[in-house]
Amino acid sequence: MKVLVAGYGNVGKAFVKLIFEKKGKLEELKDIEIGGIVNRKGIMVGYKDQFTVDIEGDVFTAYEKIKPDIVVDTMSANYKDGNPSLSLYKLALKDGTSVITTNKAPLALAFNEIMGLVGKGRLGFQGTVMSGTPSINLLRILPGSEVKRIRGILNGTTNFILTMMYNGQPFESALKEAQRLGYAEEDPTLDINGFDAAAKLTILVNFAMKKSVTIRDIKFTGIQGIKGAYDGHKKVKLIAYADENEIEVSPKVLTPEDPLYHIDGVENALEIMTDIQTTIIRGPGAGPINAAYGAFSDLILLKRNFI
Ligand SMILES: NC(=O)c1ccc[n+]([C@@H]2O[C@H](COP(=O)([O-])OP(=O)(O)OC[C@H]3O[C@@H](n4cnc5c(N)ncnc54)[C@H](OP(=O)(O)O)[C@@H]3O)[C@@H](O)[C@H]2O)c1
């Protein structure tokens, strides 16, 4: 089975490395081969784990040349129109080729359109929400229950900043520290203003609550302007929230009785309340190896016909 890896940055590289590291150890990887890799500079094909032969062309040329069974998208997010990822998914799924992605943008913009094309070609997207910490794939193993409410801390950058602020640092220096440690982008706008968490919430509510919403329908408020003075033991957290009536990302004041109160630093958490029970999961929400594992776990589950 040939895999085309689209995007070869932090996550793409970690994904390819993981495949070669785990090959030989896992039955599911026996017939998996990296057929090619494509980035903005061109197409790389190669032999074993050496990808050096550069061919000119974009993702669509790569798709035509390599004829993959599975496309793994680790390209940068384009929230304007989702492309080239969105067009690539449509092309692949219509052909019966499976898609695995860590890129949130196409799903946050057109979840139901993409899902409507899933058939022989499957769709794995664990890496889009909480990276390698099962969120999407956790929902896959709660069959038959009805999700009534979702609450989560879905952005590590803002949670890190809020934790530093709780410990007494002003916003600006907490942000600088997050950038120094590589938790925040040079332009952290989409994290700070709540957009990134809103994109993840969009994907979750479409998948778990059978809603038909896009990122454009979600109300989000970020942590800019938060003063950082906390009253006693209370903490401010950026909470992604959805129930029957409301879908929103906004800062909330939490008390120690709330499980999300205890999620500090870059950690993420998700609370899923169904008609049967409440399940909470916590773990790293970002990092190249973690995001790559999100895609890798989808690949294994796909090979087991679970996705
Ligand atoms: N890093 C994380 O912790 C994390 C966690 C969860 C999800 N994600 C998501 O995973 C994706 C990849 O993240 P990353 O950190 O690996 O980003 P990155 O290091 O910036 O890599 C992005 C890759 O996408 C390629 N690319 C962009 N536009 C392209 C196009 N039109 N055609 C072909 N290739 C294109 C870039 O090509 P060039 O190399 O030629 O520039 C680069 O190889 C993003 O969507 C991100 O939101 C990341």
Coordinates of C-alpha atoms and ligand atoms in Angstrom, one line a residue:
M1 CA 0.0 0.0 0.0
K2 CA 1.4 3.3 -1.1
V3 CA 1.3 6.3 1.1
L4 CA 1.7 9.8 -0.3
V5 CA 2.9 12.2 2.5
A6 CA 1.8 15.8 1.6
G7 CA 3.7 18.3 3.7
Y8 CA 7.2 17.6 5.0
G9 CA 7.7 20.0 7.9
N10 CA 7.8 19.1 11.6
V11 CA 4.9 16.7 11.6
G12 CA 5.5 15.2 8.1
K13 CA 9.1 14.4 9.0
A14 CA 8.2 12.9 12.4
F15 CA 5.5 10.8 10.7
V16 CA 7.9 9.4 8.1
K17 CA 10.5 8.7 10.8
L18 CA 7.8 6.9 12.9
I19 CA 6.9 4.6 9.9
F20 CA 10.5 3.6 9.5
E21 CA 11.1 3.1 13.2
K22 CA 8.0 0.9 13.7
K23 CA 8.3 -1.0 10.4
G24 CA 9.3 -4.6 11.2
K25 CA 7.6 -4.4 14.6
L26 CA 4.0 -4.1 13.5
E27 CA 2.1 -6.4 11.3
E28 CA 0.0 -3.5 10.0
L29 CA 3.0 -1.8 8.5
K30 CA 4.3 -4.8 6.6
D31 CA 2.9 -3.8 3.2
I32 CA 3.0 0.0 3.9
E33 CA 5.5 1.9 1.8
I34 CA 6.1 5.6 1.5
G35 CA 5.4 6.1 -2.2
G36 CA 6.4 9.7 -2.2
I37 CA 6.5 13.0 -0.3
V38 CA 5.5 16.4 -1.6
N39 CA 6.1 19.9 -0.3
R40 CA 6.1 23.3 -1.8
K41 CA 9.4 22.7 -3.5
G42 CA 8.4 19.6 -5.3
I43 CA 8.0 15.8 -5.2
M44 CA 10.4 13.4 -3.5
V45 CA 10.5 9.8 -4.3
G46 CA 13.1 7.4 -3.1
Y47 CA 14.3 4.1 -2.0
K48 CA 13.8 2.7 1.5
D49 CA 14.2 5.7 3.9
Q50 CA 16.1 7.9 1.5
F51 CA 14.0 10.5 -0.2
T52 CA 16.2 12.5 -2.5
V53 CA 14.9 12.3 -6.0
D54 CA 13.2 15.6 -6.6
I55 CA 10.6 16.0 -9.3
E56 CA 8.9 19.2 -10.1
G57 CA 5.2 19.4 -9.3
D58 CA 2.5 20.1 -6.8
V59 CA 0.3 17.8 -4.7
F60 CA -2.0 17.0 -7.6
T61 CA 1.0 16.0 -9.8
A62 CA 2.3 13.9 -7.0
Y63 CA -1.1 12.2 -6.6
E64 CA -1.3 11.4 -10.3
K65 CA 2.3 10.1 -10.4
I66 CA 2.3 8.1 -7.2
K67 CA -1.3 6.8 -7.3
P68 CA -1.4 6.3 -3.6
D69 CA -3.7 4.1 -1.6
I70 CA -3.5 6.5 1.3
V71 CA -2.8 10.3 1.4
V72 CA -1.4 11.6 4.7
D73 CA -1.8 15.4 4.8
T74 CA 0.6 17.3 7.1
M75 CA 0.5 20.6 5.2
S76 CA 0.0 24.0 6.7
A77 CA -3.5 25.1 7.5
N78 CA -5.2 27.4 4.9
Y79 CA -8.3 28.8 6.5
K80 CA -9.2 30.9 3.4
D81 CA -10.5 28.0 1.3
G82 CA -8.8 24.9 2.7
N83 CA -6.7 24.3 -0.4
P84 CA -4.8 22.5 -1.8
S85 CA -5.8 20.0 1.0
L86 CA -9.6 20.3 0.5
S87 CA -9.4 19.7 -3.3
L88 CA -6.9 16.8 -2.7
Y89 CA -9.2 15.1 -0.2
K90 CA -12.2 15.4 -2.6
L91 CA -10.1 13.9 -5.5
A92 CA -8.8 11.1 -3.3
L93 CA -12.0 10.1 -1.6
K94 CA -13.9 10.1 -4.9
D95 CA -11.3 7.6 -6.2
G96 CA -11.7 5.4 -3.1
T97 CA -8.3 6.5 -1.7
S98 CA -8.1 7.0 2.1
V99 CA -7.1 10.3 3.7
I100 CA -5.4 10.8 7.0
T101 CA -4.8 14.4 8.2
T102 CA -3.4 16.5 10.9
N103 CA -4.5 19.7 9.1
K104 CA -7.6 21.2 10.7
A105 CA -8.5 23.8 8.1
P106 CA -10.3 21.6 5.5
L107 CA -12.4 19.9 8.2
A108 CA -13.2 23.2 10.0
L109 CA -14.4 24.7 6.7
A110 CA -16.2 21.7 5.1
F111 CA -16.6 18.8 7.5
N112 CA -19.8 17.5 6.1
E113 CA -18.9 17.9 2.5
I114 CA -15.8 15.8 3.1
M115 CA -17.6 13.2 5.2
G116 CA -20.1 12.8 2.5
L117 CA -17.4 11.5 0.2
V118 CA -16.2 8.8 2.7
G119 CA -16.9 5.3 1.4
K120 CA -14.2 3.0 0.2
G121 CA -11.8 5.8 0.9
R122 CA -11.7 6.3 4.6
L123 CA -10.9 9.5 6.6
G124 CA -8.7 9.6 9.7
F125 CA -8.3 12.9 11.5
Q126 CA -7.2 12.2 15.1
G127 CA -4.2 14.5 14.6
T128 CA -6.5 17.5 14.1
V129 CA -7.7 17.6 17.7
M130 CA -5.3 17.0 20.6
S131 CA -2.7 15.5 18.3
G132 CA -1.9 12.0 19.5
T133 CA -4.1 12.1 22.6
P134 CA -7.3 10.3 21.5
S135 CA -10.2 12.7 21.1
I136 CA -11.6 11.8 17.7
N137 CA -10.6 8.2 18.1
L138 CA -12.0 8.1 21.7
L139 CA -15.3 9.2 20.3
R140 CA -15.1 6.2 17.9
I141 CA -15.1 3.8 20.9
L142 CA -18.1 5.3 22.6
P143 CA -20.6 3.8 20.1
G144 CA -24.3 4.0 20.7
S145 CA -24.1 6.7 23.3
E146 CA -25.4 10.2 22.6
V147 CA -22.9 13.1 23.2
K148 CA -24.8 15.8 25.2
R149 CA -22.0 18.1 26.1
I150 CA -18.3 18.7 25.3
R151 CA -15.9 20.8 27.3
G152 CA -12.2 21.0 26.7
I153 CA -8.9 22.8 26.9
L154 CA -7.9 22.4 23.3
N155 CA -5.1 24.9 22.9
G156 CA -1.8 24.4 24.7
T157 CA -0.3 27.8 24.0
T158 CA -3.1 29.7 25.7
N159 CA -3.2 27.2 28.6
F160 CA 0.5 27.7 29.1
I161 CA 0.2 31.5 29.1
L162 CA -2.8 31.3 31.5
T163 CA -0.8 29.0 33.8
M164 CA 2.1 31.5 33.8
M165 CA -0.3 34.3 34.5
Y166 CA -1.8 32.4 37.4
N167 CA 1.7 32.1 38.8
G168 CA 2.0 35.9 38.6
Q169 CA 3.5 36.7 35.3
P170 CA 2.0 39.4 33.1
F171 CA 0.5 38.4 29.7
E172 CA 3.3 39.8 27.6
S173 CA 6.1 38.0 29.4
A174 CA 4.1 34.8 29.5
L175 CA 3.7 35.0 25.8
K176 CA 7.4 35.6 25.3
E177 CA 8.2 32.6 27.4
A178 CA 5.8 30.5 25.3
Q179 CA 7.6 31.6 22.1
R180 CA 11.0 31.0 23.6
L181 CA 10.0 27.4 24.5
G182 CA 8.6 26.9 21.0
Y183 CA 5.0 26.5 22.2
A184 CA 3.8 29.7 20.5
E185 CA 4.3 30.6 16.8
E186 CA 6.0 33.9 15.9
D187 CA 2.6 35.1 15.0
P188 CA 0.4 33.6 17.8
T189 CA -2.8 35.4 16.8
L190 CA -4.8 32.3 16.0
D191 CA -4.0 30.7 19.3
I192 CA -4.4 33.8 21.5
N193 CA -7.8 34.9 19.9
G194 CA -9.4 31.5 20.4
F195 CA -9.6 30.6 16.6
D196 CA -7.4 27.5 16.9
A197 CA -9.6 26.1 19.7
A198 CA -12.7 27.0 17.8
A199 CA -11.5 25.1 14.7
K200 CA -11.0 22.0 16.9
L201 CA -14.4 22.5 18.5
T202 CA -15.9 22.7 15.0
I203 CA -14.5 19.3 14.1
L204 CA -15.6 17.8 17.4
V205 CA -19.2 19.0 17.3
N206 CA -19.7 17.9 13.7
F207 CA -18.3 14.4 14.5
A208 CA -19.7 13.9 18.0
M209 CA -22.9 15.8 18.0
K210 CA -23.9 15.4 14.4
K211 CA -24.0 19.2 13.9
S212 CA -23.5 20.8 10.6
V213 CA -21.4 23.8 11.4
T214 CA -18.2 25.5 10.1
I215 CA -15.6 27.6 11.9
R216 CA -17.5 30.6 10.6
D217 CA -20.5 29.7 12.8
I218 CA -18.6 29.4 16.0
K219 CA -18.4 32.3 18.6
F220 CA -14.9 32.6 20.0
T221 CA -13.2 35.0 22.4
G222 CA -9.5 34.6 23.2
I223 CA -7.3 35.5 26.2
Q224 CA -6.1 38.9 24.9
G225 CA -7.1 41.5 27.4
I226 CA -7.2 39.1 30.4
K227 CA -5.6 40.9 33.3
G228 CA -4.3 37.8 35.2
A229 CA -5.5 38.7 38.7
Y230 CA -7.1 35.6 40.1
D231 CA -9.3 35.5 43.0
G232 CA -8.2 33.0 45.7
H233 CA -7.9 29.5 44.2
K234 CA -9.9 30.3 41.0
K235 CA -8.2 30.0 37.7
V236 CA -9.1 31.3 34.3
K237 CA -9.0 28.7 31.4
L238 CA -9.9 29.0 27.8
I239 CA -12.8 26.6 27.5
A240 CA -14.2 25.1 24.3
Y241 CA -17.8 24.3 25.1
A242 CA -20.7 22.8 23.2
D243 CA -24.1 21.5 24.2
E244 CA -27.5 21.4 22.4
N245 CA -27.9 25.2 22.5
E246 CA -24.5 26.7 22.5
I247 CA -21.1 26.3 20.8
E248 CA -18.5 28.7 22.0
V249 CA -14.8 29.2 23.0
S250 CA -14.3 31.7 25.8
P251 CA -12.3 32.3 29.0
K252 CA -14.0 30.9 32.0
V253 CA -13.3 31.1 35.7
L254 CA -12.9 27.6 37.2
T255 CA -12.9 26.3 40.8
P256 CA -10.8 23.3 42.0
E257 CA -13.8 21.0 41.9
D258 CA -13.7 21.2 38.1
P259 CA -11.4 18.5 36.5
L260 CA -10.3 21.0 33.9
Y261 CA -9.0 23.3 36.7
H262 CA -6.1 21.0 37.2
I263 CA -4.9 21.0 33.5
D264 CA -1.9 23.3 33.5
G265 CA 0.9 24.3 31.1
V266 CA 0.7 23.0 27.5
E267 CA -1.5 20.0 28.4
N268 CA -4.9 19.6 26.8
A269 CA -8.0 17.9 28.1
L270 CA -11.5 16.9 26.9
E271 CA -14.6 16.1 28.9
I272 CA -17.3 14.2 27.0
M273 CA -20.7 13.9 28.6
T274 CA -23.0 11.4 27.0
D275 CA -26.5 10.1 28.0
I276 CA -24.6 7.2 29.7
Q277 CA -21.5 8.6 31.4
T278 CA -18.9 11.3 31.5
T279 CA -15.4 10.5 30.2
I280 CA -12.3 12.7 30.6
I281 CA -9.1 12.5 28.8
R282 CA -5.9 14.5 29.2
G283 CA -2.5 14.6 27.5
P284 CA -0.3 16.5 25.2
G285 CA -2.2 18.5 22.6
A286 CA 0.7 19.4 20.3
G287 CA 4.2 18.7 19.4
P288 CA 5.5 17.1 16.1
I289 CA 5.9 13.6 17.4
N290 CA 2.5 13.7 19.1
A291 CA 0.7 15.1 16.0
A292 CA 2.6 12.5 13.9
Y293 CA 1.4 9.8 16.3
G294 CA -2.2 11.0 15.7
A295 CA -1.8 10.3 12.0
F296 CA 0.2 7.1 12.6
S297 CA -2.5 5.7 15.0
D298 CA -5.1 6.5 12.3
L299 CA -3.0 4.5 9.8
I300 CA -2.9 1.4 12.1
L301 CA -6.6 1.7 12.8
L302 CA -7.3 2.0 9.1
K303 CA -5.3 -1.1 8.4
R304 CA -7.4 -2.9 11.1
N305 CA -10.6 -1.6 9.3
F306 CA -11.5 0.3 12.4
I307 CA -11.7 3.7 10.7
Ligands
LIG1 N1 3.2 21.0 15.0 C1 2.3 20.5 15.8 O1 2.5 20.4 17.0 C2 0.9 20.2 15.2 C3 0.0 19.6 16.0 C4 -1.3 19.2 15.5 C5 -1.6 19.6 14.2 N2 -0.6 20.2 13.4 C6 -1.0 20.6 12.0 O2 -0.2 19.7 11.2 C7 0.2 20.5 10.0 C8 1.7 20.5 9.8 O3 2.3 21.2 10.9 P1 3.9 21.4 11.0 O4 4.2 21.9 12.4 O5 4.6 20.2 10.4 O6 4.0 22.6 10.0 P2 5.3 23.0 9.1 O7 6.5 22.6 9.8 O8 5.2 24.5 8.8 O9 5.2 22.2 7.8 C9 4.2 22.4 6.8 C10 4.5 21.7 5.5 O10 3.5 21.9 4.6 C11 4.1 22.1 3.3 N3 3.1 22.9 2.5 C12 2.5 24.0 2.8 N4 1.7 24.4 1.7 C13 1.9 23.5 0.8 C14 1.4 23.3 -0.5 N5 0.6 24.2 -1.1 N6 1.8 22.2 -1.2 C15 2.7 21.3 -0.7 N7 3.2 21.4 0.5 C16 2.8 22.5 1.3 C17 5.3 22.9 3.6 O11 6.2 22.9 2.5 P3 7.7 23.5 2.5 O12 8.5 22.6 3.4 O13 8.1 23.4 1.1 O14 7.5 24.9 3.0 C18 5.9 22.2 4.9 O15 6.6 21.0 4.4 C19 -0.5 21.9 10.1 O16 -1.7 21.9 9.5 C20 -0.7 22.0 11.7 O17 -1.7 22.9 12.0 C21 0.6 20.5 13.9

